[in-house]
Short mmCIF file of C-alpha atoms in Angstrom, two decimals:
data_model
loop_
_atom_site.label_atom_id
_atom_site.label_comp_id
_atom_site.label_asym_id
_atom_site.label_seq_id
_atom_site.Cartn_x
_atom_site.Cartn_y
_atom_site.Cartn_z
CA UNK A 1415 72.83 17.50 -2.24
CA UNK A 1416 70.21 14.69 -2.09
CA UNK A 1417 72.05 11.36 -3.24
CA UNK A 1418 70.51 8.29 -3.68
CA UNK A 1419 72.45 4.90 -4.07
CA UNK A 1420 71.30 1.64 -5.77
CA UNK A 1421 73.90 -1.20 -5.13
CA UNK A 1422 74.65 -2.17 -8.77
CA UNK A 1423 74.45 -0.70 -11.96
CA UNK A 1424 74.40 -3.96 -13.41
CA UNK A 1425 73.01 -7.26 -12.50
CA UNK A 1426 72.55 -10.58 -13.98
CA UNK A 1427 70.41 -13.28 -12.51
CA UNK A 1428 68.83 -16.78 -13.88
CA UNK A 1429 65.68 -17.45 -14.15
CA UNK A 1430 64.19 -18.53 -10.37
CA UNK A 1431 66.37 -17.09 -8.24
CA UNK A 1432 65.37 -14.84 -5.59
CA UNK A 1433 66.88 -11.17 -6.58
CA UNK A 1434 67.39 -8.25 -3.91
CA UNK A 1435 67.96 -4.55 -4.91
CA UNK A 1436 68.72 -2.05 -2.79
CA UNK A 1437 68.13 1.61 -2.60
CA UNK A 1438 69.68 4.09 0.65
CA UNK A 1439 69.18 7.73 0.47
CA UNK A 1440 71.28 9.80 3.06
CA UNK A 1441 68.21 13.34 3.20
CA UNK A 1442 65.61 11.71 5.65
CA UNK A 1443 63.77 11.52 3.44
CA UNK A 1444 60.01 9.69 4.21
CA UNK A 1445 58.64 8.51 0.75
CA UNK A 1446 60.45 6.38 -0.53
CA UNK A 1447 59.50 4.24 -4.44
CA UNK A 1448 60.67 1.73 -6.59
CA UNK A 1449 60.17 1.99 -10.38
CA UNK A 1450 60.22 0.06 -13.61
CA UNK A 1451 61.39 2.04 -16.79
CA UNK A 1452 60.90 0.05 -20.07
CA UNK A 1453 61.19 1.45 -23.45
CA UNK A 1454 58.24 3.26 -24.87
CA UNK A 1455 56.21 2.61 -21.39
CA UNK A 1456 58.09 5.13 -19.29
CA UNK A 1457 58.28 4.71 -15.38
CA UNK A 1458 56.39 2.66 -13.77
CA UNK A 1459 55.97 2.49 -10.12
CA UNK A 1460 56.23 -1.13 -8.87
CA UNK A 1461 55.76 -0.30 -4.85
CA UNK A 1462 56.24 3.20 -2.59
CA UNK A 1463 57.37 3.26 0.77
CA UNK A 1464 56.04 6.71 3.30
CA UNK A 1465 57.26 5.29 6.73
CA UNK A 1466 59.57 2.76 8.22
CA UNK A 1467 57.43 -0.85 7.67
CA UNK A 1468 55.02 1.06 5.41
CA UNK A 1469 54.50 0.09 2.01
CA UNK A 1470 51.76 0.61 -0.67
CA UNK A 1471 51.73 -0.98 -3.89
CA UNK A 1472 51.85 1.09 -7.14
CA UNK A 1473 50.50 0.05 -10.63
CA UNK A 1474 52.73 -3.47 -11.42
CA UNK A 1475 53.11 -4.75 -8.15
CA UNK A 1476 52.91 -8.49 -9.21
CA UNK A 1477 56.10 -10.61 -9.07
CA UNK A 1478 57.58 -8.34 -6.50
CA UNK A 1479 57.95 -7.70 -3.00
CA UNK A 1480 59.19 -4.98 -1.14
CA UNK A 1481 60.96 -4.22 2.51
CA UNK A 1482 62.03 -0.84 4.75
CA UNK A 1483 63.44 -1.67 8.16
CA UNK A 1484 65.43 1.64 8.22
CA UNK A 1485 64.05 5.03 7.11
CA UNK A 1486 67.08 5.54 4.72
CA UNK A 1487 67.09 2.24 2.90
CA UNK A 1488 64.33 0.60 0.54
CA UNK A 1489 64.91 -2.96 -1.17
CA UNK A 1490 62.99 -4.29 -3.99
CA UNK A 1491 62.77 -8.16 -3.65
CA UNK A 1492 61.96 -10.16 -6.62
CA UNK A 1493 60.88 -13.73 -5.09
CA UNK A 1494 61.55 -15.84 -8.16
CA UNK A 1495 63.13 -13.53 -11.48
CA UNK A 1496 61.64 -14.15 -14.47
CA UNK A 1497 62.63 -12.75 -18.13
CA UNK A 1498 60.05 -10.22 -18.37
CA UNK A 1499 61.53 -8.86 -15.39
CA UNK A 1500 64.56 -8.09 -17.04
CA UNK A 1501 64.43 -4.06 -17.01
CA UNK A 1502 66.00 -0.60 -15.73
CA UNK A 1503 64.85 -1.00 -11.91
CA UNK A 1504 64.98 2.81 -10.40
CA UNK A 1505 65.09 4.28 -6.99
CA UNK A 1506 63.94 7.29 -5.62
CA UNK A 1507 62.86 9.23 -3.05
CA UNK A 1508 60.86 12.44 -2.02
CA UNK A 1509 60.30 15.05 1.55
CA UNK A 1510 56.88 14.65 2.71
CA UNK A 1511 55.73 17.57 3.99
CA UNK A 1512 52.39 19.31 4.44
CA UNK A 1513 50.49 16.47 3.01
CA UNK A 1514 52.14 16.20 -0.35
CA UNK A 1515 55.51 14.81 -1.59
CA UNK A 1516 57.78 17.17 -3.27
CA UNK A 1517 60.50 16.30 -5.82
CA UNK A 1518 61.89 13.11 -6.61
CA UNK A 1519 65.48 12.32 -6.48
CA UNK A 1520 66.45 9.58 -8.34
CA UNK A 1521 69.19 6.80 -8.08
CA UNK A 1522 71.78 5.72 -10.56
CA UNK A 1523 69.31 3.23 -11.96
CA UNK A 1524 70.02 -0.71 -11.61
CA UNK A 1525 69.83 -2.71 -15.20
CA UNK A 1526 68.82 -6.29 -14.74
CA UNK A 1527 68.59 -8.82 -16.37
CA UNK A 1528 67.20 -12.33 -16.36
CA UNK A 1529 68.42 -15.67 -18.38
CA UNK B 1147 42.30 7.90 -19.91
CA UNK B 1148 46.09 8.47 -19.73
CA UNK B 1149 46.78 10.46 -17.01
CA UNK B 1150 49.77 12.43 -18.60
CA UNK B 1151 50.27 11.92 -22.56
CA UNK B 1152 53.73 13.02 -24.14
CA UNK B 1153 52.86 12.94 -27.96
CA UNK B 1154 56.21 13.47 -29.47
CA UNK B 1155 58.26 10.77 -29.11
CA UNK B 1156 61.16 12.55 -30.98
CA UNK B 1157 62.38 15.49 -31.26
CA UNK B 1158 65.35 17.65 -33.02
CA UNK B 1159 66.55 20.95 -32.19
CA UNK B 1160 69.20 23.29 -33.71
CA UNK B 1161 72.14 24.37 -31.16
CA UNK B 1162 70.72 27.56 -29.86
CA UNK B 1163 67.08 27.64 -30.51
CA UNK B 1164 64.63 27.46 -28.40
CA UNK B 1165 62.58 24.28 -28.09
CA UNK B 1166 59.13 23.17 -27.03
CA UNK B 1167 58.38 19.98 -25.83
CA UNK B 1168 54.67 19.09 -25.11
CA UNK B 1169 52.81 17.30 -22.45
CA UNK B 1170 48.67 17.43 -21.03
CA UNK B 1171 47.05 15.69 -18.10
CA UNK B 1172 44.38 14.99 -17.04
CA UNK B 1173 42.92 15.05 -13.41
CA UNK B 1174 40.08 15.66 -11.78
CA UNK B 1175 41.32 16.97 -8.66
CA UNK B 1176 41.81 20.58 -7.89
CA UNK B 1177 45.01 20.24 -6.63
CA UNK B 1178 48.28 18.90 -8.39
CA UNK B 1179 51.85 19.13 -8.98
CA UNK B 1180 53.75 19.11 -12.41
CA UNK B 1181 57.15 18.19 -12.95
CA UNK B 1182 59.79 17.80 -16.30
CA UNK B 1183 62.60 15.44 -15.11
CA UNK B 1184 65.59 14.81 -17.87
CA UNK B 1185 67.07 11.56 -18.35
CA UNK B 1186 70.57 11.31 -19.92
CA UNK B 1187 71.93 8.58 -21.75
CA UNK B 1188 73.96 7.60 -18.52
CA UNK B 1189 70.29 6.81 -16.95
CA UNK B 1190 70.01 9.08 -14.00
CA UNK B 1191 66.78 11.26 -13.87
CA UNK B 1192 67.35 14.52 -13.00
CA UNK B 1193 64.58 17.09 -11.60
CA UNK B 1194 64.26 20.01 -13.61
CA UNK B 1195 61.23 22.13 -12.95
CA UNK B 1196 58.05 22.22 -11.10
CA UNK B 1197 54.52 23.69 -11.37
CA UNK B 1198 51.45 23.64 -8.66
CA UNK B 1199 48.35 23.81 -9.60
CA UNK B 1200 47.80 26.71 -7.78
CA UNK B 1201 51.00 28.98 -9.01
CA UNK B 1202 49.57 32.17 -10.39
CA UNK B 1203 52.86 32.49 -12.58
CA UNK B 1204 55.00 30.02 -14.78
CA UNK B 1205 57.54 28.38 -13.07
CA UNK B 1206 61.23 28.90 -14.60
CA UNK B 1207 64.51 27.72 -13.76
CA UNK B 1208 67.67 29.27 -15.44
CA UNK B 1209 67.04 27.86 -18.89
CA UNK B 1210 64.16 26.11 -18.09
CA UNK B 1211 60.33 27.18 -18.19
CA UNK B 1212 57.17 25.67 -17.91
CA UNK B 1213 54.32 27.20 -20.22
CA UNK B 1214 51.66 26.20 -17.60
CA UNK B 1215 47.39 26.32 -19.39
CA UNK B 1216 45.25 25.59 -16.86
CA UNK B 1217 42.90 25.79 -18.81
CA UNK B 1218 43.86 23.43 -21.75
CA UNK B 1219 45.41 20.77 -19.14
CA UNK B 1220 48.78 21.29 -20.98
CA UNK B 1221 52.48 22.13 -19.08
CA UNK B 1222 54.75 22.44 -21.74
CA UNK B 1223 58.53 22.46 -20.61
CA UNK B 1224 60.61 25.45 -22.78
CA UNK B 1225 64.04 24.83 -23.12
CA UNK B 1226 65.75 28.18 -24.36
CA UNK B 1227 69.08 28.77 -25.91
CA UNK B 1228 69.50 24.69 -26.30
CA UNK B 1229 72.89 23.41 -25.88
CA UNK B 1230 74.77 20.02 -27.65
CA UNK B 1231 74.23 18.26 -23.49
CA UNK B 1232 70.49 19.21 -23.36
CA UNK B 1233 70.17 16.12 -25.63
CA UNK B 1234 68.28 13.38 -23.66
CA UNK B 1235 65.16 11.86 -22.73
CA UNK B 1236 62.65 13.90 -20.65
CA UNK B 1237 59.65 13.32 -18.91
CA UNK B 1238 56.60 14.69 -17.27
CA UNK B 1239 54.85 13.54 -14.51
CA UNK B 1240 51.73 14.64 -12.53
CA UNK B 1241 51.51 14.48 -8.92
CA UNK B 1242 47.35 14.08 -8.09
CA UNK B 1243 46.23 15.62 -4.65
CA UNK B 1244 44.34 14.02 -1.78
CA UNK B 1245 41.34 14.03 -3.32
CA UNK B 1246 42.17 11.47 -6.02
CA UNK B 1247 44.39 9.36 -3.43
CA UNK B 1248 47.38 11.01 -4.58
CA UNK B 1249 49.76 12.76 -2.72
CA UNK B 1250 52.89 10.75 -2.61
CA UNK B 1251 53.22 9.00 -5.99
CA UNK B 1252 54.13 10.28 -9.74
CA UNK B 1253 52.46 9.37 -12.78
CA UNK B 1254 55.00 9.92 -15.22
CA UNK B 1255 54.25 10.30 -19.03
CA UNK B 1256 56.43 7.79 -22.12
CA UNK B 1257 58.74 10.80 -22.78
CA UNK B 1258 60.05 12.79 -25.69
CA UNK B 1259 63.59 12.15 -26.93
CA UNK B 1260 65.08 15.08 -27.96
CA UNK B 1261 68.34 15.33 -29.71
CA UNK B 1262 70.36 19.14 -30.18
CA UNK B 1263 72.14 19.31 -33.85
CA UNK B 1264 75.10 21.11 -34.79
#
């Protein structure tokens, strides 16, 4: 089975500080994402990942930054958490194959928030 | 335009029926990829089911199906036989093609809540 870890299920920052999140996935898998899920918006992707060192920002990029050094792990960075930050951050990752992505697996979800 | 619209934002279902739950899209480019994912209350999404653009038949899985119209834009996920743990949030999402500069991501719709009765 596909599993995808996020290192906290909770997390509590102050407003400022530099926040890290991160994501490992044990399928070798290439694509790679990072989403946003706020009530009554859905998911929305913040930044996707395809190869080691290659990153594409999705639809709400702003505020965040992103990193993959190793194919299995992806961190979100957020430089300086503010409170409209404060959300369910989730993982995921998808085979690439034939020139489309397959199925998303999903991580545990991280819920953070910011005071 | 919303790319994927999920107009029922609630839903209730008696233990045992069979329940519909409704999403369209819209895309331009001739070849895409549909998914349901469920999200229980513990947060995890969970893949369910999956359509291509190109499948001549509906997709099903156990019981799960996907009442694919082509046609009308719409891939409606069909839960049969609905149990008390079916109750959760689920989501549809659209995967676009090269075409549209798609490929890799998800466009994921707000979801429908559903909740299974007694």
């Amino acid at each position: 089975d596909v599993k995808v870890t996020q290192s906290s299920r909770y997390l509590v920052k102050r407003t400022g500080e530099k926040v890290f999140l991160e994501c490992v996935q044990d399928m070798d898998h290439e694509n790679m994402f990072w989403y946003r899920q706020d009530p009554g918006l859905g998911l929305r992707l913040i930044y996707f990942s395809y190869d080691v060192k290659m990153k594409e920002k999705g639809d709400i990029p702003e505020g965040y930054s992103v990193s993959r050094e190793k194919k299995e792990r992806f961190s979100l960075i957020l430089e300086s958490a503010s409170t409209n930050q404060t959300s369910m951050y989730l993982c995921a990752s998808s085979l690439f194959a034939g020139g489309v992505s397959y199925e998303q697996y999903f991580g545990p979800g991280t819920r953070l928030t910011v005071t | 335009a919303q790319k994927i619209t999920q107009t029922q934002p609630g839903m209730f279902v008696q233990e045992k029926e069979a329940v519909t739950l409704d999403c369209t899209y819209d895309t331009s480019d001739p070849s895409y990829g549909l998914f349901w994912y469920k999200q229980p209350s513990s947060g995890e999404m969970i893949f369910l089911i999956y359509q291509g653009s190109y499948d001549q038949q509906n997709a099903t899985e156990g019981r799960y199906s996907l009442n694919f119209q082509k046609a009308r834009k719409s891939a409606n996920l069909v839960i049969s036989a609905s149990q008390l743990g079916d109750s959760a949030m689920y989501f549809c999402a659209m995967r676009e093609g090269r075409l549209t500069g798609g490929g890799n991501k998800l466009t994921f719709g707000t979801g429908t809540q559903l909740k299974v009765e007694l």
